[in-house]
Each structure stands twice: as C-alpha cells, then as structure tokens.
PDB file of C-alpha atoms in Angstrom:
ATOM      1  CA  MET K  20      57.985  54.137  76.753  1.00 50.00           C
ATOM      2  CA  LEU K  21      56.872  54.634  73.143  1.00 51.00           C
ATOM      3  CA  TYR K  22      54.418  51.774  73.462  1.00 52.00           C
ATOM      4  CA  GLY K  23      52.865  53.413  76.527  1.00 56.00           C
ATOM      5  CA  LEU K  24      52.261  56.652  74.617  1.00 53.00           C
ATOM      6  CA  ARG K  25      49.590  54.876  72.617  1.00 59.00           C
ATOM      7  CA  TYR K  26      47.285  55.068  75.639  1.00 63.00           C
ATOM      8  CA  GLY K  27      47.474  58.842  75.927  1.00 68.00           C
ATOM      9  CA  ARG K  28      49.277  61.282  78.180  1.00 72.00           C
ATOM     10  CA  ALA K  29      47.176  60.694  81.311  1.00 76.00           C
ATOM     11  CA  SER K  30      47.482  56.896  81.189  1.00 77.00           C
ATOM     12  CA  SER K  31      51.203  57.126  80.438  1.00 76.00           C
ATOM     13  CA  LEU K  32      51.773  59.388  83.438  1.00 80.00           C
ATOM     14  CA  LYS K  33      49.830  57.028  85.693  1.00 83.00           C
ATOM     15  CA  TRP K  34      51.920  54.129  84.383  1.00 80.00           C
ATOM     16  CA  LEU K  35      55.184  55.993  85.023  1.00 83.00           C
ATOM     17  CA  ILE K  36      54.087  57.039  88.510  1.00 87.00           C
ATOM     18  CA  SER K  37      53.092  53.461  89.317  1.00 85.00           C
ATOM     19  CA  MET K  38      56.454  52.150  88.087  1.00 84.00           C
ATOM     20  CA  ALA K  39      58.367  54.787  90.080  1.00 86.00           C
ATOM     21  CA  VAL K  40      56.412  54.047  93.264  1.00 87.00           C
ATOM     22  CA  SER K  41      56.989  50.298  92.845  1.00 85.00           C
ATOM     23  CA  PHE K  42      60.721  50.853  92.278  1.00 82.00           C
ATOM     24  CA  LEU K  43      61.100  53.105  95.323  1.00 85.00           C
ATOM     25  CA  GLU K  44      59.060  50.737  97.469  1.00 85.00           C
ATOM     26  CA  SER K  45      61.250  47.824  96.402  1.00 81.00           C
ATOM     27  CA  MET K  46      64.440  49.808  97.020  1.00 81.00           C
ATOM     28  CA  PHE K  47      63.638  51.390 100.377  1.00 83.00           C
ATOM     29  CA  VAL K  48      61.071  49.016 101.915  1.00 85.00           C
ATOM     30  CA  THR K  49      60.880  45.520 100.471  1.00 85.00           C
ATOM     31  CA  GLN K  50      64.543  44.749  99.825  1.00 81.00           C
ATOM     32  CA  PRO K  51      65.859  46.213 103.128  1.00 82.00           C
ATOM     33  CA  LEU K  52      63.271  44.199 105.040  1.00 86.00           C
ATOM     34  CA  LYS K  53      64.302  41.048 103.200  1.00 83.00           C
ATOM     35  CA  VAL K  54      67.978  41.708 103.945  1.00 80.00           C
ATOM     36  CA  LEU K  55      67.256  42.344 107.622  1.00 82.00           C
ATOM     37  CA  GLY K  56      65.107  39.244 107.823  1.00 82.00           C
ATOM     38  CA  PHE K  57      67.728  36.968 106.271  1.00 79.00           C
ATOM     39  CA  ALA K  58      70.476  38.565 108.360  1.00 78.00           C
ATOM     40  CA  ALA K  59      68.509  37.976 111.553  1.00 78.00           C
ATOM     41  CA  PHE K  60      67.752  34.403 110.516  1.00 77.00           C
ATOM     42  CA  PHE K  61      71.373  33.494 109.728  1.00 76.00           C
ATOM     43  CA  ALA K  62      72.805  35.400 112.686  1.00 75.00           C
ATOM     44  CA  LEU K  63      70.434  34.165 115.374  1.00 73.00           C
ATOM     45  CA  VAL K  64      69.153  30.796 114.208  1.00 69.00           C
ATOM     46  CA  LEU K  65      71.703  29.080 112.023  1.00 64.00           C
ATOM     47  CA  LYS K  66      74.659  30.255 114.049  1.00 60.00           C
ATOM     48  CA  ARG K  67      75.722  27.701 116.639  1.00 53.00           C
ATOM     49  CA  VAL K  68      78.098  28.001 119.468  1.00 46.00           C
ATOM     50  CA  GLU K  69      81.367  26.515 118.337  1.00 48.00           C
ATOM     51  CA  ASP K  70      82.576  23.636 120.374  1.00 45.00           C
ATOM     52  CA  GLU K  71      85.471  24.927 122.333  1.00 46.00           C
ATOM     53  CA  GLU K  72      88.050  22.309 123.072  1.00 49.00           C
ATOM     54  CA  GLU K  73      88.934  22.586 126.700  1.00 51.00           C
ATOM     55  CA  PRO K  74      92.525  21.682 127.409  1.00 53.00           C
ATOM     56  CA  VAL K  75      92.905  18.562 129.507  1.00 51.00           C
ATOM     57  CA  ALA K  76      95.367  19.108 132.279  1.00 51.00           C
ATOM     58  CA  PRO K  77      97.754  16.214 132.841  1.00 52.00           C
ATOM     59  CA  LEU K  78      97.340  14.351 136.077  1.00 49.00           C
ATOM     60  CA  PRO K  79     100.762  13.700 137.374  1.00 51.00           C
ATOM     61  CA  GLY K  80     100.899  10.685 139.530  1.00 50.00           C
ATOM     62  CA  CYS K  81      97.358   9.675 138.788  1.00 47.00           C
ATOM     63  CA  LEU K  82      98.306   6.428 137.117  1.00 48.00           C
ATOM     64  CA  SER K  83     101.515   4.458 137.610  1.00 47.00           C
ATOM     65  CA  SER K  84     102.595   1.584 135.494  1.00 48.00           C
ATOM     66  CA  PRO K  85     105.994   0.324 136.615  1.00 51.00           C
ATOM     67  CA  GLY K  86     105.532  -3.167 135.348  1.00 51.00           C
ATOM     68  CA  PRO K  87     103.933  -5.237 132.544  1.00 50.00           C
ATOM     69  CA  SER K  88     100.687  -5.702 134.531  1.00 49.00           C
ATOM     70  CA  ALA K  89     100.069  -1.950 134.825  1.00 47.00           C
ATOM     71  CA  LEU K  90      96.357  -2.327 134.256  1.00 46.00           C
ATOM     72  CA  PHE K  91      95.875  -4.126 137.553  1.00 44.00           C
ATOM     73  CA  ARG K  92      98.248  -1.955 139.472  1.00 46.00           C
ATOM     74  CA  ALA K  93      96.796   1.319 138.266  1.00 46.00           C
ATOM     75  CA  ARG K  94      95.484   3.521 140.946  1.00 47.00           C
ATOM     76  CA  ARG K  95      93.571   6.779 140.916  1.00 47.00           C
ATOM     77  CA  ASN K  96      94.600   9.878 142.660  1.00 47.00           C
ATOM     78  CA  SER K  97      91.384  10.832 144.509  1.00 46.00           C
ATOM     79  CA  ARG K  98      92.678  14.318 145.237  1.00 50.00           C
ATOM     80  CA  LYS K  99      92.194  15.409 141.569  1.00 50.00           C
ATOM     81  CA  ASP K 100      88.746  16.046 139.979  1.00 52.00           C
ATOM     82  CA  VAL K 101      88.582  15.135 136.287  1.00 59.00           C
ATOM     83  CA  TYR K 102      85.178  16.854 135.638  1.00 64.00           C
ATOM     84  CA  GLN K 103      84.653  20.449 136.700  1.00 71.00           C
ATOM     85  CA  PRO K 104      81.323  22.397 136.627  1.00 74.00           C
ATOM     86  CA  PRO K 105      80.983  24.986 133.820  1.00 75.00           C
ATOM     87  CA  LEU K 106      81.964  28.539 134.511  1.00 81.00           C
ATOM     88  CA  ALA K 107      79.328  31.186 135.235  1.00 81.00           C
ATOM     89  CA  ALA K 108      80.342  33.092 132.101  1.00 84.00           C
ATOM     90  CA  ASP K 109      79.656  30.007 129.968  1.00 83.00           C
ATOM     91  CA  PHE K 110      76.220  29.689 131.558  1.00 80.00           C
ATOM     92  CA  GLU K 111      75.385  33.300 130.738  1.00 87.00           C
ATOM     93  CA  LYS K 112      76.613  32.867 127.189  1.00 88.00           C
ATOM     94  CA  MET K 113      74.463  29.779 126.606  1.00 88.00           C
ATOM     95  CA  LYS K 114      71.452  31.488 128.204  1.00 88.00           C
ATOM     96  CA  THR K 115      71.876  34.545 125.969  1.00 89.00           C
ATOM     97  CA  THR K 116      72.187  32.363 122.877  1.00 88.00           C
ATOM     98  CA  HIS K 117      69.045  30.452 123.792  1.00 88.00           C
ATOM     99  CA  LEU K 118      67.077  33.676 124.301  1.00 90.00           C
ATOM    100  CA  LYS K 119      68.269  34.960 120.932  1.00 89.00           C
ATOM    101  CA  GLU K 120      67.117  31.764 119.260  1.00 89.00           C
ATOM    102  CA  GLN K 121      63.685  32.056 120.870  1.00 89.00           C
ATOM    103  CA  LYS K 122      63.334  35.678 119.747  1.00 89.00           C
ATOM    104  CA  ALA K 123      64.469  34.773 116.248  1.00 89.00           C
ATOM    105  CA  PHE K 124      61.900  31.975 115.978  1.00 89.00           C
ATOM    106  CA  ALA K 125      59.185  34.310 117.276  1.00 88.00           C
ATOM    107  CA  LEU K 126      60.211  36.929 114.691  1.00 89.00           C
ATOM    108  CA  ILE K 127      60.145  34.349 111.907  1.00 90.00           C
ATOM    109  CA  ARG K 128      56.674  33.206 112.972  1.00 89.00           C
ATOM    110  CA  GLU K 129      55.425  36.800 112.890  1.00 89.00           C
ATOM    111  CA  ILE K 130      56.957  37.366 109.452  1.00 90.00           C
ATOM    112  CA  LEU K 131      55.381  34.174 108.106  1.00 90.00           C
ATOM    113  CA  ALA K 132      51.996  35.117 109.599  1.00 90.00           C
ATOM    114  CA  TYR K 133      52.232  38.593 108.046  1.00 90.00           C
ATOM    115  CA  LEU K 134      53.187  37.148 104.651  1.00 89.00           C
ATOM    116  CA  GLY K 135      50.273  34.728 104.865  1.00 89.00           C
ATOM    117  CA  PHE K 136      47.877  37.554 105.701  1.00 90.00           C
ATOM    118  CA  LEU K 137      49.296  39.693 102.889  1.00 88.00           C
ATOM    119  CA  TRP K 138      48.937  36.808 100.425  1.00 90.00           C
ATOM    120  CA  MET K 139      45.293  36.247 101.391  1.00 89.00           C
ATOM    121  CA  LEU K 140      44.592  39.989 101.182  1.00 86.00           C
ATOM    122  CA  LEU K 141      46.083  40.229  97.700  1.00 85.00           C
ATOM    123  CA  LEU K 142      44.219  37.092  96.664  1.00 85.00           C
ATOM    124  CA  VAL K 143      40.896  38.556  97.790  1.00 83.00           C
ATOM    125  CA  ALA K 144      41.631  41.966  96.269  1.00 79.00           C
ATOM    126  CA  TYR K 145      43.040  40.874  92.906  1.00 78.00           C
ATOM    127  CA  GLY K 146      42.411  37.161  92.528  1.00 76.00           C
ATOM    128  CA  GLN K 147      38.742  37.393  91.569  1.00 73.00           C
ATOM    129  CA  ARG K 148      38.947  40.380  89.234  1.00 75.00           C
ATOM    130  CA  ASP K 149      37.401  39.968  85.850  1.00 77.00           C
ATOM    131  CA  PRO K 150      39.961  40.530  83.056  1.00 77.00           C
ATOM    132  CA  ASN K 151      37.281  42.479  81.165  1.00 80.00           C
ATOM    133  CA  ALA K 152      36.701  44.922  84.050  1.00 78.00           C
ATOM    134  CA  TYR K 153      39.083  47.503  82.565  1.00 81.00           C
ATOM    135  CA  HIS K 154      37.345  47.497  79.191  1.00 84.00           C
ATOM    136  CA  PHE K 155      33.957  47.623  80.897  1.00 81.00           C
ATOM    137  CA  ASN K 156      34.997  50.644  82.961  1.00 83.00           C
ATOM    138  CA  ARG K 157      36.385  52.402  79.891  1.00 86.00           C
ATOM    139  CA  HIS K 158      33.143  51.756  78.052  1.00 84.00           C
ATOM    140  CA  LEU K 159      31.066  53.295  80.864  1.00 83.00           C
ATOM    141  CA  GLU K 160      33.374  56.285  81.121  1.00 83.00           C
ATOM    142  CA  HIS K 161      33.216  56.920  77.389  1.00 85.00           C
ATOM    143  CA  SER K 162      29.424  56.562  77.368  1.00 84.00           C
ATOM    144  CA  PHE K 163      28.763  59.108  80.120  1.00 84.00           C
ATOM    145  CA  THR K 164      31.488  61.631  79.249  1.00 83.00           C
ATOM    146  CA  GLN K 165      30.583  61.927  75.597  1.00 84.00           C
ATOM    147  CA  GLY K 166      30.160  65.634  74.916  1.00 81.00           C
ATOM    148  CA  PHE K 167      31.025  66.568  78.500  1.00 79.00           C
ATOM    149  CA  SER K 168      34.189  68.421  77.470  1.00 80.00           C
ATOM    150  CA  ALA K 169      32.000  70.958  75.658  1.00 79.00           C
ATOM    151  CA  VAL K 170      30.233  71.931  78.903  1.00 78.00           C
ATOM    152  CA  LEU K 171      31.307  75.504  79.676  1.00 73.00           C
ATOM    153  CA  GLY K 172      28.192  76.808  81.426  1.00 77.00           C
ATOM    154  CA  PHE K 173      24.953  75.821  83.068  1.00 79.00           C
ATOM    155  CA  GLN K 174      22.973  75.696  79.839  1.00 83.00           C
ATOM    156  CA  GLU K 175      25.501  73.300  78.301  1.00 84.00           C
ATOM    157  CA  PHE K 176      25.353  71.170  81.457  1.00 83.00           C
ATOM    158  CA  PHE K 177      21.592  70.721  81.249  1.00 84.00           C
ATOM    159  CA  THR K 178      21.896  69.972  77.535  1.00 87.00           C
ATOM    160  CA  TRP K 179      24.409  67.235  78.318  1.00 86.00           C
ATOM    161  CA  ALA K 180      22.250  65.928  81.192  1.00 86.00           C
ATOM    162  CA  ASN K 181      19.075  65.742  79.069  1.00 86.00           C
ATOM    163  CA  THR K 182      20.840  63.966  76.229  1.00 86.00           C
ATOM    164  CA  THR K 183      23.911  61.940  77.181  1.00 86.00           C
ATOM    165  CA  LEU K 184      23.155  61.352  80.865  1.00 85.00           C
ATOM    166  CA  VAL K 185      19.504  60.413  80.491  1.00 85.00           C
ATOM    167  CA  SER K 186      19.978  58.296  77.359  1.00 85.00           C
ATOM    168  CA  ASN K 187      22.803  56.248  78.921  1.00 83.00           C
ATOM    169  CA  LEU K 188      21.383  56.045  82.429  1.00 84.00           C
ATOM    170  CA  TYR K 189      18.147  54.269  81.598  1.00 83.00           C
ATOM    171  CA  SER K 190      17.744  51.242  79.394  1.00 77.00           C
ATOM    172  CA  HIS K 191      14.682  49.640  77.860  1.00 76.00           C
ATOM    173  CA  HIS K 192      15.144  46.915  80.485  1.00 75.00           C
ATOM    174  CA  SER K 193      13.832  48.205  83.797  1.00 74.00           C
ATOM    175  CA  GLY K 194      16.470  48.559  86.505  1.00 74.00           C
ATOM    176  CA  PHE K 195      19.491  48.485  84.166  1.00 77.00           C
ATOM    177  CA  ILE K 196      21.504  51.185  82.444  1.00 80.00           C
ATOM    178  CA  THR K 197      21.828  51.358  78.699  1.00 75.00           C
ATOM    179  CA  ASP K 198      24.469  48.611  78.357  1.00 70.00           C
ATOM    180  CA  GLY K 199      21.989  46.063  79.743  1.00 70.00           C
ATOM    181  CA  ASN K 200      24.552  44.569  82.155  1.00 73.00           C
ATOM    182  CA  SER K 201      24.899  47.099  84.964  1.00 78.00           C
ATOM    183  CA  LYS K 202      22.214  47.173  87.624  1.00 78.00           C
ATOM    184  CA  LEU K 203      21.021  50.651  88.635  1.00 78.00           C
ATOM    185  CA  VAL K 204      20.595  50.659  92.418  1.00 77.00           C
ATOM    186  CA  GLY K 205      18.384  53.489  93.648  1.00 76.00           C
ATOM    187  CA  SER K 206      18.278  56.702  91.661  1.00 79.00           C
ATOM    188  CA  ALA K 207      20.954  58.935  90.222  1.00 83.00           C
ATOM    189  CA  GLN K 208      21.798  62.257  91.878  1.00 85.00           C
ATOM    190  CA  ILE K 209      23.172  65.619  90.812  1.00 86.00           C
ATOM    191  CA  ARG K 210      25.300  67.384  93.423  1.00 88.00           C
ATOM    192  CA  GLN K 211      26.915  70.795  93.453  1.00 87.00           C
ATOM    193  CA  VAL K 212      29.201  72.726  95.808  1.00 87.00           C
ATOM    194  CA  ARG K 213      29.020  76.498  96.085  1.00 87.00           C
ATOM    195  CA  VAL K 214      31.214  79.389  97.168  1.00 85.00           C
ATOM    196  CA  ARG K 215      29.937  81.965  99.655  1.00 82.00           C
ATOM    197  CA  GLU K 216      28.962  85.389  98.435  1.00 77.00           C
ATOM    198  CA  GLY K 217      31.639  88.017  99.110  1.00 72.00           C
ATOM    199  CA  SER K 218      34.282  85.358  99.754  1.00 75.00           C
ATOM    200  CA  CYS K 219      37.037  87.579  98.372  1.00 77.00           C
ATOM    201  CA  PRO K 220      37.697  91.269  99.040  1.00 74.00           C
ATOM    202  CA  LEU K 221      36.789  93.707  96.303  1.00 72.00           C
ATOM    203  CA  ALA K 222      38.532  97.041  95.860  1.00 72.00           C
ATOM    204  CA  PRO K 223      36.261 100.083  96.309  1.00 74.00           C
ATOM    205  CA  GLN K 224      37.138 101.315  92.809  1.00 72.00           C
ATOM    206  CA  LEU K 225      35.706  98.125  91.264  1.00 71.00           C
ATOM    207  CA  ARG K 226      32.513  97.749  93.287  1.00 68.00           C
ATOM    208  CA  ALA K 227      30.515  99.904  90.889  1.00 71.00           C
ATOM    209  CA  SER K 228      31.584  97.953  87.812  1.00 71.00           C
ATOM    210  CA  LEU K 229      31.665  94.393  89.184  1.00 70.00           C
ATOM    211  CA  ASP K 230      28.790  92.432  90.616  1.00 68.00           C
ATOM    212  CA  GLY K 231      30.424  90.814  93.621  1.00 66.00           C
ATOM    213  CA  CYS K 232      33.582  88.741  93.901  1.00 73.00           C
ATOM    214  CA  ARG K 233      33.957  85.052  94.622  1.00 72.00           C
ATOM    215  CA  ALA K 234      37.182  83.319  95.529  1.00 77.00           C
ATOM    216  CA  PRO K 235      38.277  80.051  93.919  1.00 79.00           C
ATOM    217  CA  TYR K 236      36.733  77.064  95.612  1.00 81.00           C
ATOM    218  CA  SER K 237      38.261  75.736  98.817  1.00 81.00           C
ATOM    219  CA  MET K 238      36.780  74.191 101.939  1.00 82.00           C
ATOM    220  CA  ASP K 239      37.311  77.480 103.785  1.00 83.00           C
ATOM    221  CA  VAL K 240      34.971  79.436 101.493  1.00 84.00           C
ATOM    222  CA  GLU K 241      32.413  76.683 100.841  1.00 86.00           C
ATOM    223  CA  ASP K 242      28.793  77.707 101.282  1.00 85.00           C
ATOM    224  CA  LEU K 243      27.111  75.610 103.996  1.00 86.00           C
ATOM    225  CA  SER K 244      23.871  77.566 104.330  1.00 85.00           C
ATOM    226  CA  ASP K 245      20.295  76.416 103.682  1.00 85.00           C
ATOM    227  CA  TYR K 246      18.141  78.281 101.170  1.00 83.00           C
ATOM    228  CA  GLY K 247      14.692  78.300  99.696  1.00 80.00           C
ATOM    229  CA  GLU K 248      13.727  78.098  96.033  1.00 79.00           C
ATOM    230  CA  GLY K 249      15.831  80.301  93.799  1.00 76.00           C
ATOM    231  CA  TRP K 250      18.585  80.495  96.464  1.00 78.00           C
ATOM    232  CA  ASN K 251      16.468  82.835  98.526  1.00 79.00           C
ATOM    233  CA  ALA K 252      17.421  82.531 102.196  1.00 74.00           C
ATOM    234  CA  SER K 253      14.183  84.163 103.347  1.00 71.00           C
ATOM    235  CA  ALA K 254      12.013  81.697 101.416  1.00 67.00           C
ATOM    236  CA  LEU K 255      13.151  78.586 103.274  1.00 68.00           C
ATOM    237  CA  ASN K 256      10.377  75.996 103.023  1.00 67.00           C
ATOM    238  CA  ASN K 257      10.732  72.362 104.054  1.00 64.00           C
ATOM    239  CA  SER K 258       7.307  71.282 102.814  1.00 60.00           C
ATOM    240  CA  ASN K 259       8.225  71.403  99.127  1.00 63.00           C
ATOM    241  CA  ARG K 260       9.331  68.132  97.557  1.00 62.00           C
ATOM    242  CA  PHE K 261      12.312  69.932  96.015  1.00 67.00           C
ATOM    243  CA  SER K 262      13.266  71.694  99.249  1.00 73.00           C
ATOM    244  CA  GLN K 263      16.260  69.430  99.875  1.00 80.00           C
ATOM    245  CA  ALA K 264      17.785  70.617  96.608  1.00 82.00           C
ATOM    246  CA  TRP K 265      18.338  74.026  98.234  1.00 84.00           C
ATOM    247  CA  GLN K 266      19.578  72.728 101.589  1.00 86.00           C
ATOM    248  CA  TYR K 267      23.141  71.742 102.310  1.00 89.00           C
ATOM    249  CA  GLN K 268      23.857  68.106 103.123  1.00 89.00           C
ATOM    250  CA  SER K 269      27.129  67.291 104.838  1.00 88.00           C
ATOM    251  CA  GLN K 270      29.449  64.490 103.846  1.00 87.00           C
ATOM    252  CA  SER K 271      28.447  62.417 106.889  1.00 88.00           C
ATOM    253  CA  GLN K 272      24.748  62.856 106.131  1.00 87.00           C
ATOM    254  CA  ARG K 273      25.240  61.621 102.575  1.00 84.00           C
ATOM    255  CA  ARG K 274      27.767  58.987 103.607  1.00 84.00           C
ATOM    256  CA  GLY K 275      29.898  60.303 100.798  1.00 84.00           C
ATOM    257  CA  TYR K 276      33.604  60.721 100.314  1.00 84.00           C
ATOM    258  CA  PRO K 277      35.843  63.462  98.859  1.00 86.00           C
ATOM    259  CA  ILE K 278      36.461  63.576  95.121  1.00 84.00           C
ATOM    260  CA  TRP K 279      39.807  64.591  93.673  1.00 83.00           C
ATOM    261  CA  GLY K 280      39.030  66.804  90.693  1.00 80.00           C
ATOM    262  CA  LYS K 281      41.306  68.460  88.179  1.00 78.00           C
ATOM    263  CA  LEU K 282      41.573  71.679  90.184  1.00 81.00           C
ATOM    264  CA  THR K 283      41.196  70.675  93.828  1.00 83.00           C
ATOM    265  CA  VAL K 284      39.645  68.150  96.223  1.00 85.00           C
ATOM    266  CA  TYR K 285      35.879  68.466  96.631  1.00 85.00           C
ATOM    267  CA  PRO K 286      34.143  67.137  99.758  1.00 86.00           C
ATOM    268  CA  GLY K 287      31.348  64.604  99.732  1.00 86.00           C
ATOM    269  CA  GLY K 288      28.716  67.115 100.825  1.00 87.00           C
ATOM    270  CA  GLY K 289      26.795  69.734  98.899  1.00 88.00           C
ATOM    271  CA  TYR K 290      23.371  70.531  97.462  1.00 88.00           C
ATOM    272  CA  VAL K 291      21.826  67.358  96.044  1.00 88.00           C
ATOM    273  CA  VAL K 292      18.981  66.770  93.604  1.00 86.00           C
ATOM    274  CA  PRO K 293      17.815  63.136  93.442  1.00 84.00           C
ATOM    275  CA  LEU K 294      16.676  62.161  89.966  1.00 83.00           C
ATOM    276  CA  GLY K 295      13.961  59.677  89.128  1.00 79.00           C
ATOM    277  CA  THR K 296      14.109  55.970  88.503  1.00 80.00           C
ATOM    278  CA  ASP K 297      13.056  56.220  84.859  1.00 82.00           C
ATOM    279  CA  ARG K 298      13.664  58.420  81.856  1.00 84.00           C
ATOM    280  CA  GLN K 299      10.449  60.469  82.087  1.00 85.00           C
ATOM    281  CA  SER K 300      10.744  61.421  85.765  1.00 84.00           C
ATOM    282  CA  THR K 301      14.412  62.313  85.385  1.00 85.00           C
ATOM    283  CA  SER K 302      13.710  64.611  82.440  1.00 86.00           C
ATOM    284  CA  ARG K 303      10.931  66.256  84.478  1.00 86.00           C
ATOM    285  CA  PHE K 304      13.223  66.818  87.477  1.00 84.00           C
ATOM    286  CA  LEU K 305      15.951  68.309  85.278  1.00 85.00           C
ATOM    287  CA  GLU K 306      13.462  70.663  83.673  1.00 86.00           C
ATOM    288  CA  THR K 307      12.225  71.759  87.102  1.00 83.00           C
ATOM    289  CA  VAL K 308      15.635  72.551  88.609  1.00 81.00           C
ATOM    290  CA  GLN K 309      16.693  74.285  85.386  1.00 82.00           C
ATOM    291  CA  SER K 310      13.658  76.541  85.437  1.00 82.00           C
ATOM    292  CA  GLN K 311      14.278  77.428  89.095  1.00 79.00           C
ATOM    293  CA  ASN K 312      17.922  78.361  88.411  1.00 80.00           C
ATOM    294  CA  TRP K 313      19.303  75.644  90.684  1.00 79.00           C
ATOM    295  CA  LYS K 314      22.690  76.000  89.015  1.00 73.00           C
ATOM    296  CA  GLY K 315      23.375  79.536  90.191  1.00 66.00           C
ATOM    297  CA  SER K 316      26.432  81.652  89.592  1.00 62.00           C
ATOM    298  CA  PRO K 317      28.168  80.801  92.920  1.00 65.00           C
ATOM    299  CA  SER K 318      28.299  77.134  91.884  1.00 66.00           C
ATOM    300  CA  SER K 319      31.877  75.929  91.806  1.00 63.00           C
ATOM    301  CA  ALA K 320      31.619  72.270  90.834  1.00 61.00           C
ATOM    302  CA  PHE K 321      29.011  69.606  90.238  1.00 60.00           C
ATOM    303  CA  SER K 322      28.863  65.869  89.768  1.00 61.00           C
ATOM    304  CA  ALA K 323      26.184  63.533  88.515  1.00 60.00           C
ATOM    305  CA  TRP K 324      25.545  59.932  89.485  1.00 62.00           C
TER     306      TRP K 324
END
C-alpha cells in the first residue's frame, strides 16, 4: 500500500480498484465455475456404476452325484434357466448413465474450447505489448498536458494551444510529432460541446442583473444547432472554408466515441475545427478561430487531438 502511494493518488486508486475487481471476479465467477466444472467432471465422468453382485439361486436337483463317477452321471435340469435377461430398470439406469457421460464429455469439450479461445485472445491482446509502452504513454501525456492545469478560460486555452500543443504536435521531421517516433496520421482537431441558451430557468427577480442562465452540461441540454460565423444563426454560410467549425457534427458522422471526463461523460460529437498538417497552418487556424470568438461562453468542454 505504501509503495503504491509513490505513484500518486489517482494511480493508487486505479490499482486498488483493479485489485478489488480481480478479487471479486475470482471469488464469485472464476472459482465457482472451477468448482462446478470439477464437480461435474467427477460426478458424471469418473463415477462408474458399481458392479452389483447378483445372488445366484441354488438349483436344487440340477446336479446329482451319488457315486464316485459323478462327473459322468451329472445331468442338467432343463426346467431351470441359469441366465436371465436384465431388468427394465437396469436398462434405464445404464441408459441414463450413458447419456450423462455424453453430456459431460460435451461440456468438457466446450470448456476446453472456451479456454483455448480465451488463451488466444489474451495472447493477442497482451502477448505482443511493448514493455516500454507505459513509459511512452506517460511521456506523451506529460508533453501535451504541460501547463494545461492553468487553463481557466478561453484566453488561457489558446495560449496553451499556441505554445504546448503546437510545439509538441509537429516535429522537424515531416509527418512525426516532436518525439520523432510517433507518426501523425491526418491532422489534429479541436472539438467543443456547448449548452443551449436558456437551458435553465431564471427567476424574474434576477433577469435584470444576470445575462442568461445555462445549466451544467448533460446530453439533454447539449446544443445541436448549426450556426454561422460568430455563433450567429442567421449568418449560416456553407461556402466558407471555416463553416464546418460552426456546424454540429454528430458522433456517427465523426465516427467518434464518448469521453469520460472528470465531471461527466461527453459524447463523440460537437463543433470541430480541423488544424493543419504543419506548424504554420495550425497557428494560422488557431488565430482565425480565436479572432472569430469560436470558444463562446456557452462552451462546456473541449478536447484537442
């Protein structure tokens, strides 16, 4: 526990949660399944029908040996049958046992096939992972989040974007980021989600002193409208090269996925500004959207990549 605190509170909590989930999974899923599997194997496969010794009824008068040459004078009583056919109950019992054995073998085959599939899946997922991937990911995270904690407003965001983001996103080697190892595919994007105007009720006594009211972000109050430059709904123009920055793009259109932030879950859609493929064009795009007040007051969250 004390050793884990060296990695910080967030990493320690993730480690504890992972350990708790693994323990509960082992207690309530893995171990009960193993017990049931072994119980079924021993009960249905290894168990054999015990040989029941059938009592042999004496055959009175079957053989007679009055003299020393009894072997030659022995006779058989043909009215008595030595071998009798099995009872119907014994047949049903043997049939039931055989069916149980077949089901047990089928269950064992399914379990072995599932374990084989699980082993191959884990091998593909974790077998080829580079041991330096964790350190590489930490290095990228530290590079791009440097100074991000000081972002409290839109002006600080554009300061961070023009310094930390641009300097780490583009390297002197074309097509790579600043570490020289990661390939930059396509261009980076800045995306924001907004809250609708008037999304929360405002008391009449406060309307004169407050300029509108906006509820905390949720998918119910997310703004899905299209605008023109400067968030002007009446100035909608699709001919401008920056027009898509003011138009909402859904999660399916972007082929995105939700992001779990510190406050809530943000969908994969929003208002997107594609940046350039080099340092100069990206700086020019950031200057343009900053001058046109792209980060307006209803903005609730943004991400860059």
